[in-house]
mmCIF file with all atom_site columns, C-alpha atoms in Angstrom:
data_model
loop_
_atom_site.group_PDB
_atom_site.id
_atom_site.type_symbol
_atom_site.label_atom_id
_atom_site.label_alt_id
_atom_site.label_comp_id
_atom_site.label_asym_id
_atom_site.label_entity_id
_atom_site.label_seq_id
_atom_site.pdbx_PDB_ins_code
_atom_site.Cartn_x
_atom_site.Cartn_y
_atom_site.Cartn_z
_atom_site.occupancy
_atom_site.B_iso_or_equiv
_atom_site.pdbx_formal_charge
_atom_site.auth_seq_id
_atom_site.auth_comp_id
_atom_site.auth_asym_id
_atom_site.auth_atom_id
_atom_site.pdbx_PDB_model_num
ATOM 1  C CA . UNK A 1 1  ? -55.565 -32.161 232.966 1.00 30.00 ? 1  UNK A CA 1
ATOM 2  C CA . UNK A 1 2  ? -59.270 -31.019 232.219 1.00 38.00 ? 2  UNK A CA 1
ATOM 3  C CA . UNK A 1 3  ? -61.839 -32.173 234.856 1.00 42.00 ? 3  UNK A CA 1
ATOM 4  C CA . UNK A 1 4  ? -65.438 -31.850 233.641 1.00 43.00 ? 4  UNK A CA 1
ATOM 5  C CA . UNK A 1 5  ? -67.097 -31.609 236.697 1.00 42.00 ? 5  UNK A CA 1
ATOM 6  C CA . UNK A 1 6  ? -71.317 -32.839 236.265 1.00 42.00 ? 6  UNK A CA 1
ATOM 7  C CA . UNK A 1 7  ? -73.325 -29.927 236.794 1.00 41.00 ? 7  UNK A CA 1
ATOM 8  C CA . UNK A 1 8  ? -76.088 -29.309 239.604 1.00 38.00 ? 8  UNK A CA 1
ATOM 9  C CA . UNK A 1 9  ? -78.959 -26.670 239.411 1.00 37.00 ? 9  UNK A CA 1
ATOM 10 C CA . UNK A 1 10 ? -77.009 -24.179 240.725 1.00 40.00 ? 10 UNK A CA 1
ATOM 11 C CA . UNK A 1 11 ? -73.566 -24.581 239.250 1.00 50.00 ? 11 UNK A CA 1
ATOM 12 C CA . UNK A 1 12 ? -72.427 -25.111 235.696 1.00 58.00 ? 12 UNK A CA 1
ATOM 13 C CA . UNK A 1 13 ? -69.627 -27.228 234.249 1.00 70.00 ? 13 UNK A CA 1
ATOM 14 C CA . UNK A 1 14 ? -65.945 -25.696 234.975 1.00 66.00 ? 14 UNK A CA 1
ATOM 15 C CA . UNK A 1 15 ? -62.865 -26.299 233.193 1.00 67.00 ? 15 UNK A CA 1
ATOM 16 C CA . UNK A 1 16 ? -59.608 -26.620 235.001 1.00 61.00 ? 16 UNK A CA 1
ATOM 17 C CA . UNK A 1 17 ? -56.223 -26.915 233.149 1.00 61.00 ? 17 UNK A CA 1
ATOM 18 C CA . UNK A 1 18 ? -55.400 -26.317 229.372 1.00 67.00 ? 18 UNK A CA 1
ATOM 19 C CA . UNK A 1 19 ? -57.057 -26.439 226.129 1.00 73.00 ? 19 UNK A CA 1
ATOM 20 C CA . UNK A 1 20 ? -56.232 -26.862 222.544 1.00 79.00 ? 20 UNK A CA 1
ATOM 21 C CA . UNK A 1 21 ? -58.247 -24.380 220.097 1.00 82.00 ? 21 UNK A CA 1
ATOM 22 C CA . UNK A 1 22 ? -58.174 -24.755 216.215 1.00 81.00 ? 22 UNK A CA 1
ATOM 23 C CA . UNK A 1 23 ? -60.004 -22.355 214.101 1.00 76.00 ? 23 UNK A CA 1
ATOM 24 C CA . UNK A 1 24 ? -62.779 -24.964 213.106 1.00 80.00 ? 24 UNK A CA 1
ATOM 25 C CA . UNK A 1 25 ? -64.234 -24.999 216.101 1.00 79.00 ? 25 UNK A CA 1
ATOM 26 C CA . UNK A 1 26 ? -62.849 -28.536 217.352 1.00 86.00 ? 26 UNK A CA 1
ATOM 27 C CA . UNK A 1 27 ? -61.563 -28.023 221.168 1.00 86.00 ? 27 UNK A CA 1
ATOM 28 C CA . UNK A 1 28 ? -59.451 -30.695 222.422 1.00 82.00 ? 28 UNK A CA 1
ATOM 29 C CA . UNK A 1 29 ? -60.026 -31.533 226.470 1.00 76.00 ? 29 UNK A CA 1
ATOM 30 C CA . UNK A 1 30 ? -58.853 -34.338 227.984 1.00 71.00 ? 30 UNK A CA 1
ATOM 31 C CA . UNK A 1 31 ? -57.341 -35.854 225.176 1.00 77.00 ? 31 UNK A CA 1
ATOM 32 C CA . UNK A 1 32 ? -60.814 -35.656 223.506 1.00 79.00 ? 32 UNK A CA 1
ATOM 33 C CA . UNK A 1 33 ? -62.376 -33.467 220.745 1.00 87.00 ? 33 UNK A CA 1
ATOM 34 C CA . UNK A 1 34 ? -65.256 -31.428 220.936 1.00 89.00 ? 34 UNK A CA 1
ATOM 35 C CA . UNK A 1 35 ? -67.222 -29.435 218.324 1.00 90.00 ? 35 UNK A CA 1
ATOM 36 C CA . UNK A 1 36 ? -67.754 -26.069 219.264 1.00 88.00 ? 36 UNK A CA 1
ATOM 37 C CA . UNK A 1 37 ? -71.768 -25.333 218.920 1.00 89.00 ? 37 UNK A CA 1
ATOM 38 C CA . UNK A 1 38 ? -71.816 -21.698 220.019 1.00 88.00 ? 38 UNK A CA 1
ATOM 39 C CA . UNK A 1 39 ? -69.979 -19.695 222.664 1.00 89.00 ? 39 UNK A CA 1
ATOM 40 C CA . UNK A 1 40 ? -71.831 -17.016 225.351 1.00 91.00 ? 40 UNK A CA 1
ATOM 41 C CA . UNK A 1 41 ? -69.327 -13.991 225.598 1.00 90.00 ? 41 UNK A CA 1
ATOM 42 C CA . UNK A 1 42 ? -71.478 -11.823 227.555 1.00 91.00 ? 42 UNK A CA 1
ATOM 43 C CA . UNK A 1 43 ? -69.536 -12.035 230.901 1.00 91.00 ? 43 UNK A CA 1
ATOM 44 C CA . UNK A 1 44 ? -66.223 -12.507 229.056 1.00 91.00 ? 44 UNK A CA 1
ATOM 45 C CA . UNK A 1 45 ? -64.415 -9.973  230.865 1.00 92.00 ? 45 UNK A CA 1
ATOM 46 C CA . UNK A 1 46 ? -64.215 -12.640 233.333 1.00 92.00 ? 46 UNK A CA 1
ATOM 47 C CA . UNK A 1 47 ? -65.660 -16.320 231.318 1.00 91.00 ? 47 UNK A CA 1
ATOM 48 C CA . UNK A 1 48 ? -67.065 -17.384 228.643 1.00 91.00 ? 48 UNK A CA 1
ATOM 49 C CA . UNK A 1 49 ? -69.466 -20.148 228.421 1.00 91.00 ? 49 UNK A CA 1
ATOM 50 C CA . UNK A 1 50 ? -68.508 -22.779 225.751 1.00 89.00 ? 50 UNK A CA 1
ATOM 51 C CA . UNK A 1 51 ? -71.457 -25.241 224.729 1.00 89.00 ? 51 UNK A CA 1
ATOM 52 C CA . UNK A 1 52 ? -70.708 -28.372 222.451 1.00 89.00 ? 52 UNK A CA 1
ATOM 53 C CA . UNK A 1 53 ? -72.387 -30.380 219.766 1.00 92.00 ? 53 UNK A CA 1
ATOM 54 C CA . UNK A 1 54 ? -72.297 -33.783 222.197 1.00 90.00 ? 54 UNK A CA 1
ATOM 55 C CA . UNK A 1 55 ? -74.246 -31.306 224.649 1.00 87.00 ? 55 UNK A CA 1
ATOM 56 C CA . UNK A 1 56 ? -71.858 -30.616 227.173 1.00 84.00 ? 56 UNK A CA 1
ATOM 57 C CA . UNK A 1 57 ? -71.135 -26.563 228.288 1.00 87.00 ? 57 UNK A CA 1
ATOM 58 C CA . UNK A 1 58 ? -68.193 -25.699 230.427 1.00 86.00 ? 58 UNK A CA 1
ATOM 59 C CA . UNK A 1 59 ? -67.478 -22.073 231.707 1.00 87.00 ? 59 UNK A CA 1
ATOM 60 C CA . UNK A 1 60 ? -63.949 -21.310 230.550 1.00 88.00 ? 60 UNK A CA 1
ATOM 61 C CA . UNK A 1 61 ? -62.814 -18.180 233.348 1.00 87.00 ? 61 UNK A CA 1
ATOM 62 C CA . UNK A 1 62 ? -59.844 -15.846 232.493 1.00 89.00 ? 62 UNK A CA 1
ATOM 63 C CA . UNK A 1 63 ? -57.972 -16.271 235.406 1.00 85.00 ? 63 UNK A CA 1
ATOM 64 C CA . UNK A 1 64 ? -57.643 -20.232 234.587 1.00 81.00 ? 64 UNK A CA 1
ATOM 65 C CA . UNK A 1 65 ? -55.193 -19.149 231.865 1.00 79.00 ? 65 UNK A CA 1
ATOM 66 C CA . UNK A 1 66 ? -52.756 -16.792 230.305 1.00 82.00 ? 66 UNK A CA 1
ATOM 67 C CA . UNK A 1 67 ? -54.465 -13.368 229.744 1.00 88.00 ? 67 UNK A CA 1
ATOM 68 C CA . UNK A 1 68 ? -52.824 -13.538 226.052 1.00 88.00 ? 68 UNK A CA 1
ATOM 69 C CA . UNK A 1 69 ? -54.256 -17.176 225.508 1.00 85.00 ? 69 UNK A CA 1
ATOM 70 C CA . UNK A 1 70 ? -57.332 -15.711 226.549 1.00 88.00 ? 70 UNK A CA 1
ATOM 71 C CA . UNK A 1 71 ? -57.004 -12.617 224.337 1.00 90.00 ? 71 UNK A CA 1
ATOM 72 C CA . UNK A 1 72 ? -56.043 -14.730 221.501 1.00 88.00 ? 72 UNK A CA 1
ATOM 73 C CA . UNK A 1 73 ? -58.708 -17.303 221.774 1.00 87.00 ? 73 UNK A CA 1
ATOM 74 C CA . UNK A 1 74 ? -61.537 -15.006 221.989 1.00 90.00 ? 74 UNK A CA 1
ATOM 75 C CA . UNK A 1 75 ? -60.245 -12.803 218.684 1.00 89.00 ? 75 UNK A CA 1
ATOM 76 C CA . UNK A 1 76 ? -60.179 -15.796 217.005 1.00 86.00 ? 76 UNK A CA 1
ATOM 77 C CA . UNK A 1 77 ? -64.080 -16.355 218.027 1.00 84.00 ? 77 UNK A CA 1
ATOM 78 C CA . UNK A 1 78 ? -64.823 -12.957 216.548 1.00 85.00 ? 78 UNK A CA 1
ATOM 79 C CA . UNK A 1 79 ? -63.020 -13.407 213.226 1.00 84.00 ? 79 UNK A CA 1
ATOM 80 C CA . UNK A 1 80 ? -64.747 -17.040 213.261 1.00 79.00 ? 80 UNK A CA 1
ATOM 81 C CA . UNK A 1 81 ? -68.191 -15.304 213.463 1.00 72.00 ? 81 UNK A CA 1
ATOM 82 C CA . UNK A 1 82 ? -66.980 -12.307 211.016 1.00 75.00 ? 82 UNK A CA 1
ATOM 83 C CA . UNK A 1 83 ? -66.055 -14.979 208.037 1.00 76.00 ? 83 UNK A CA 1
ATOM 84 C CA . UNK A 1 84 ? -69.278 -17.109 209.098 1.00 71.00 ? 84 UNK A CA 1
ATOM 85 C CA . UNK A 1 85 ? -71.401 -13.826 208.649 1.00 69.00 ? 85 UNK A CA 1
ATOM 86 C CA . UNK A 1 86 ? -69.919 -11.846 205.488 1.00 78.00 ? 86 UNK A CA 1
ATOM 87 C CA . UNK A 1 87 ? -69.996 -15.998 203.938 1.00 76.00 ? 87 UNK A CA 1
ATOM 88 C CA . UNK A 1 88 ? -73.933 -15.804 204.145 1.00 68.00 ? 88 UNK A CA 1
#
């Protein structure tokens, strides 16, 4: 299960168990979908920090999952960004 915890000033949102991941940016927690709005990668040797459309941001760390889930999720954010850029 995914817990959402509400974040203070201090601490953002952290997600505990697993995720589901599709290529069109829809991330499934808790039994609910999300819509990926943009992803910070600039710590992601150890999280990223995942922000969606309804507003909510959760730091995803890469010790809460497999190291190849974590891998393969963020090449498929790079060759997300790669189409999005050689489309424009």
């Amino acid at each position: 299960m995914f817990s959402l915890f509400k974040a203070n000033h201090l601490i953002l949102n952290t997600a505990h168990g697993c995720f589901d991941y599709k290529e069109d940016g829809e991330i499934r927690l808790n039994d609910q979908s999300y819509t990926l709005k943009s992803v910070d990668k600039i710590w992601a040797q150890f999280f990223v920090k995942l922000k969606f459309e309804c507003g909510h941001s959760v730091m995803l760390w890469r010790d809460s999952c497999r190291e190849r889930e974590y891998r393969h999720f963020l090449a498929n954010l790079q060759r997300s960004y790669e189409e999005n850029e050689n489309a424009r």
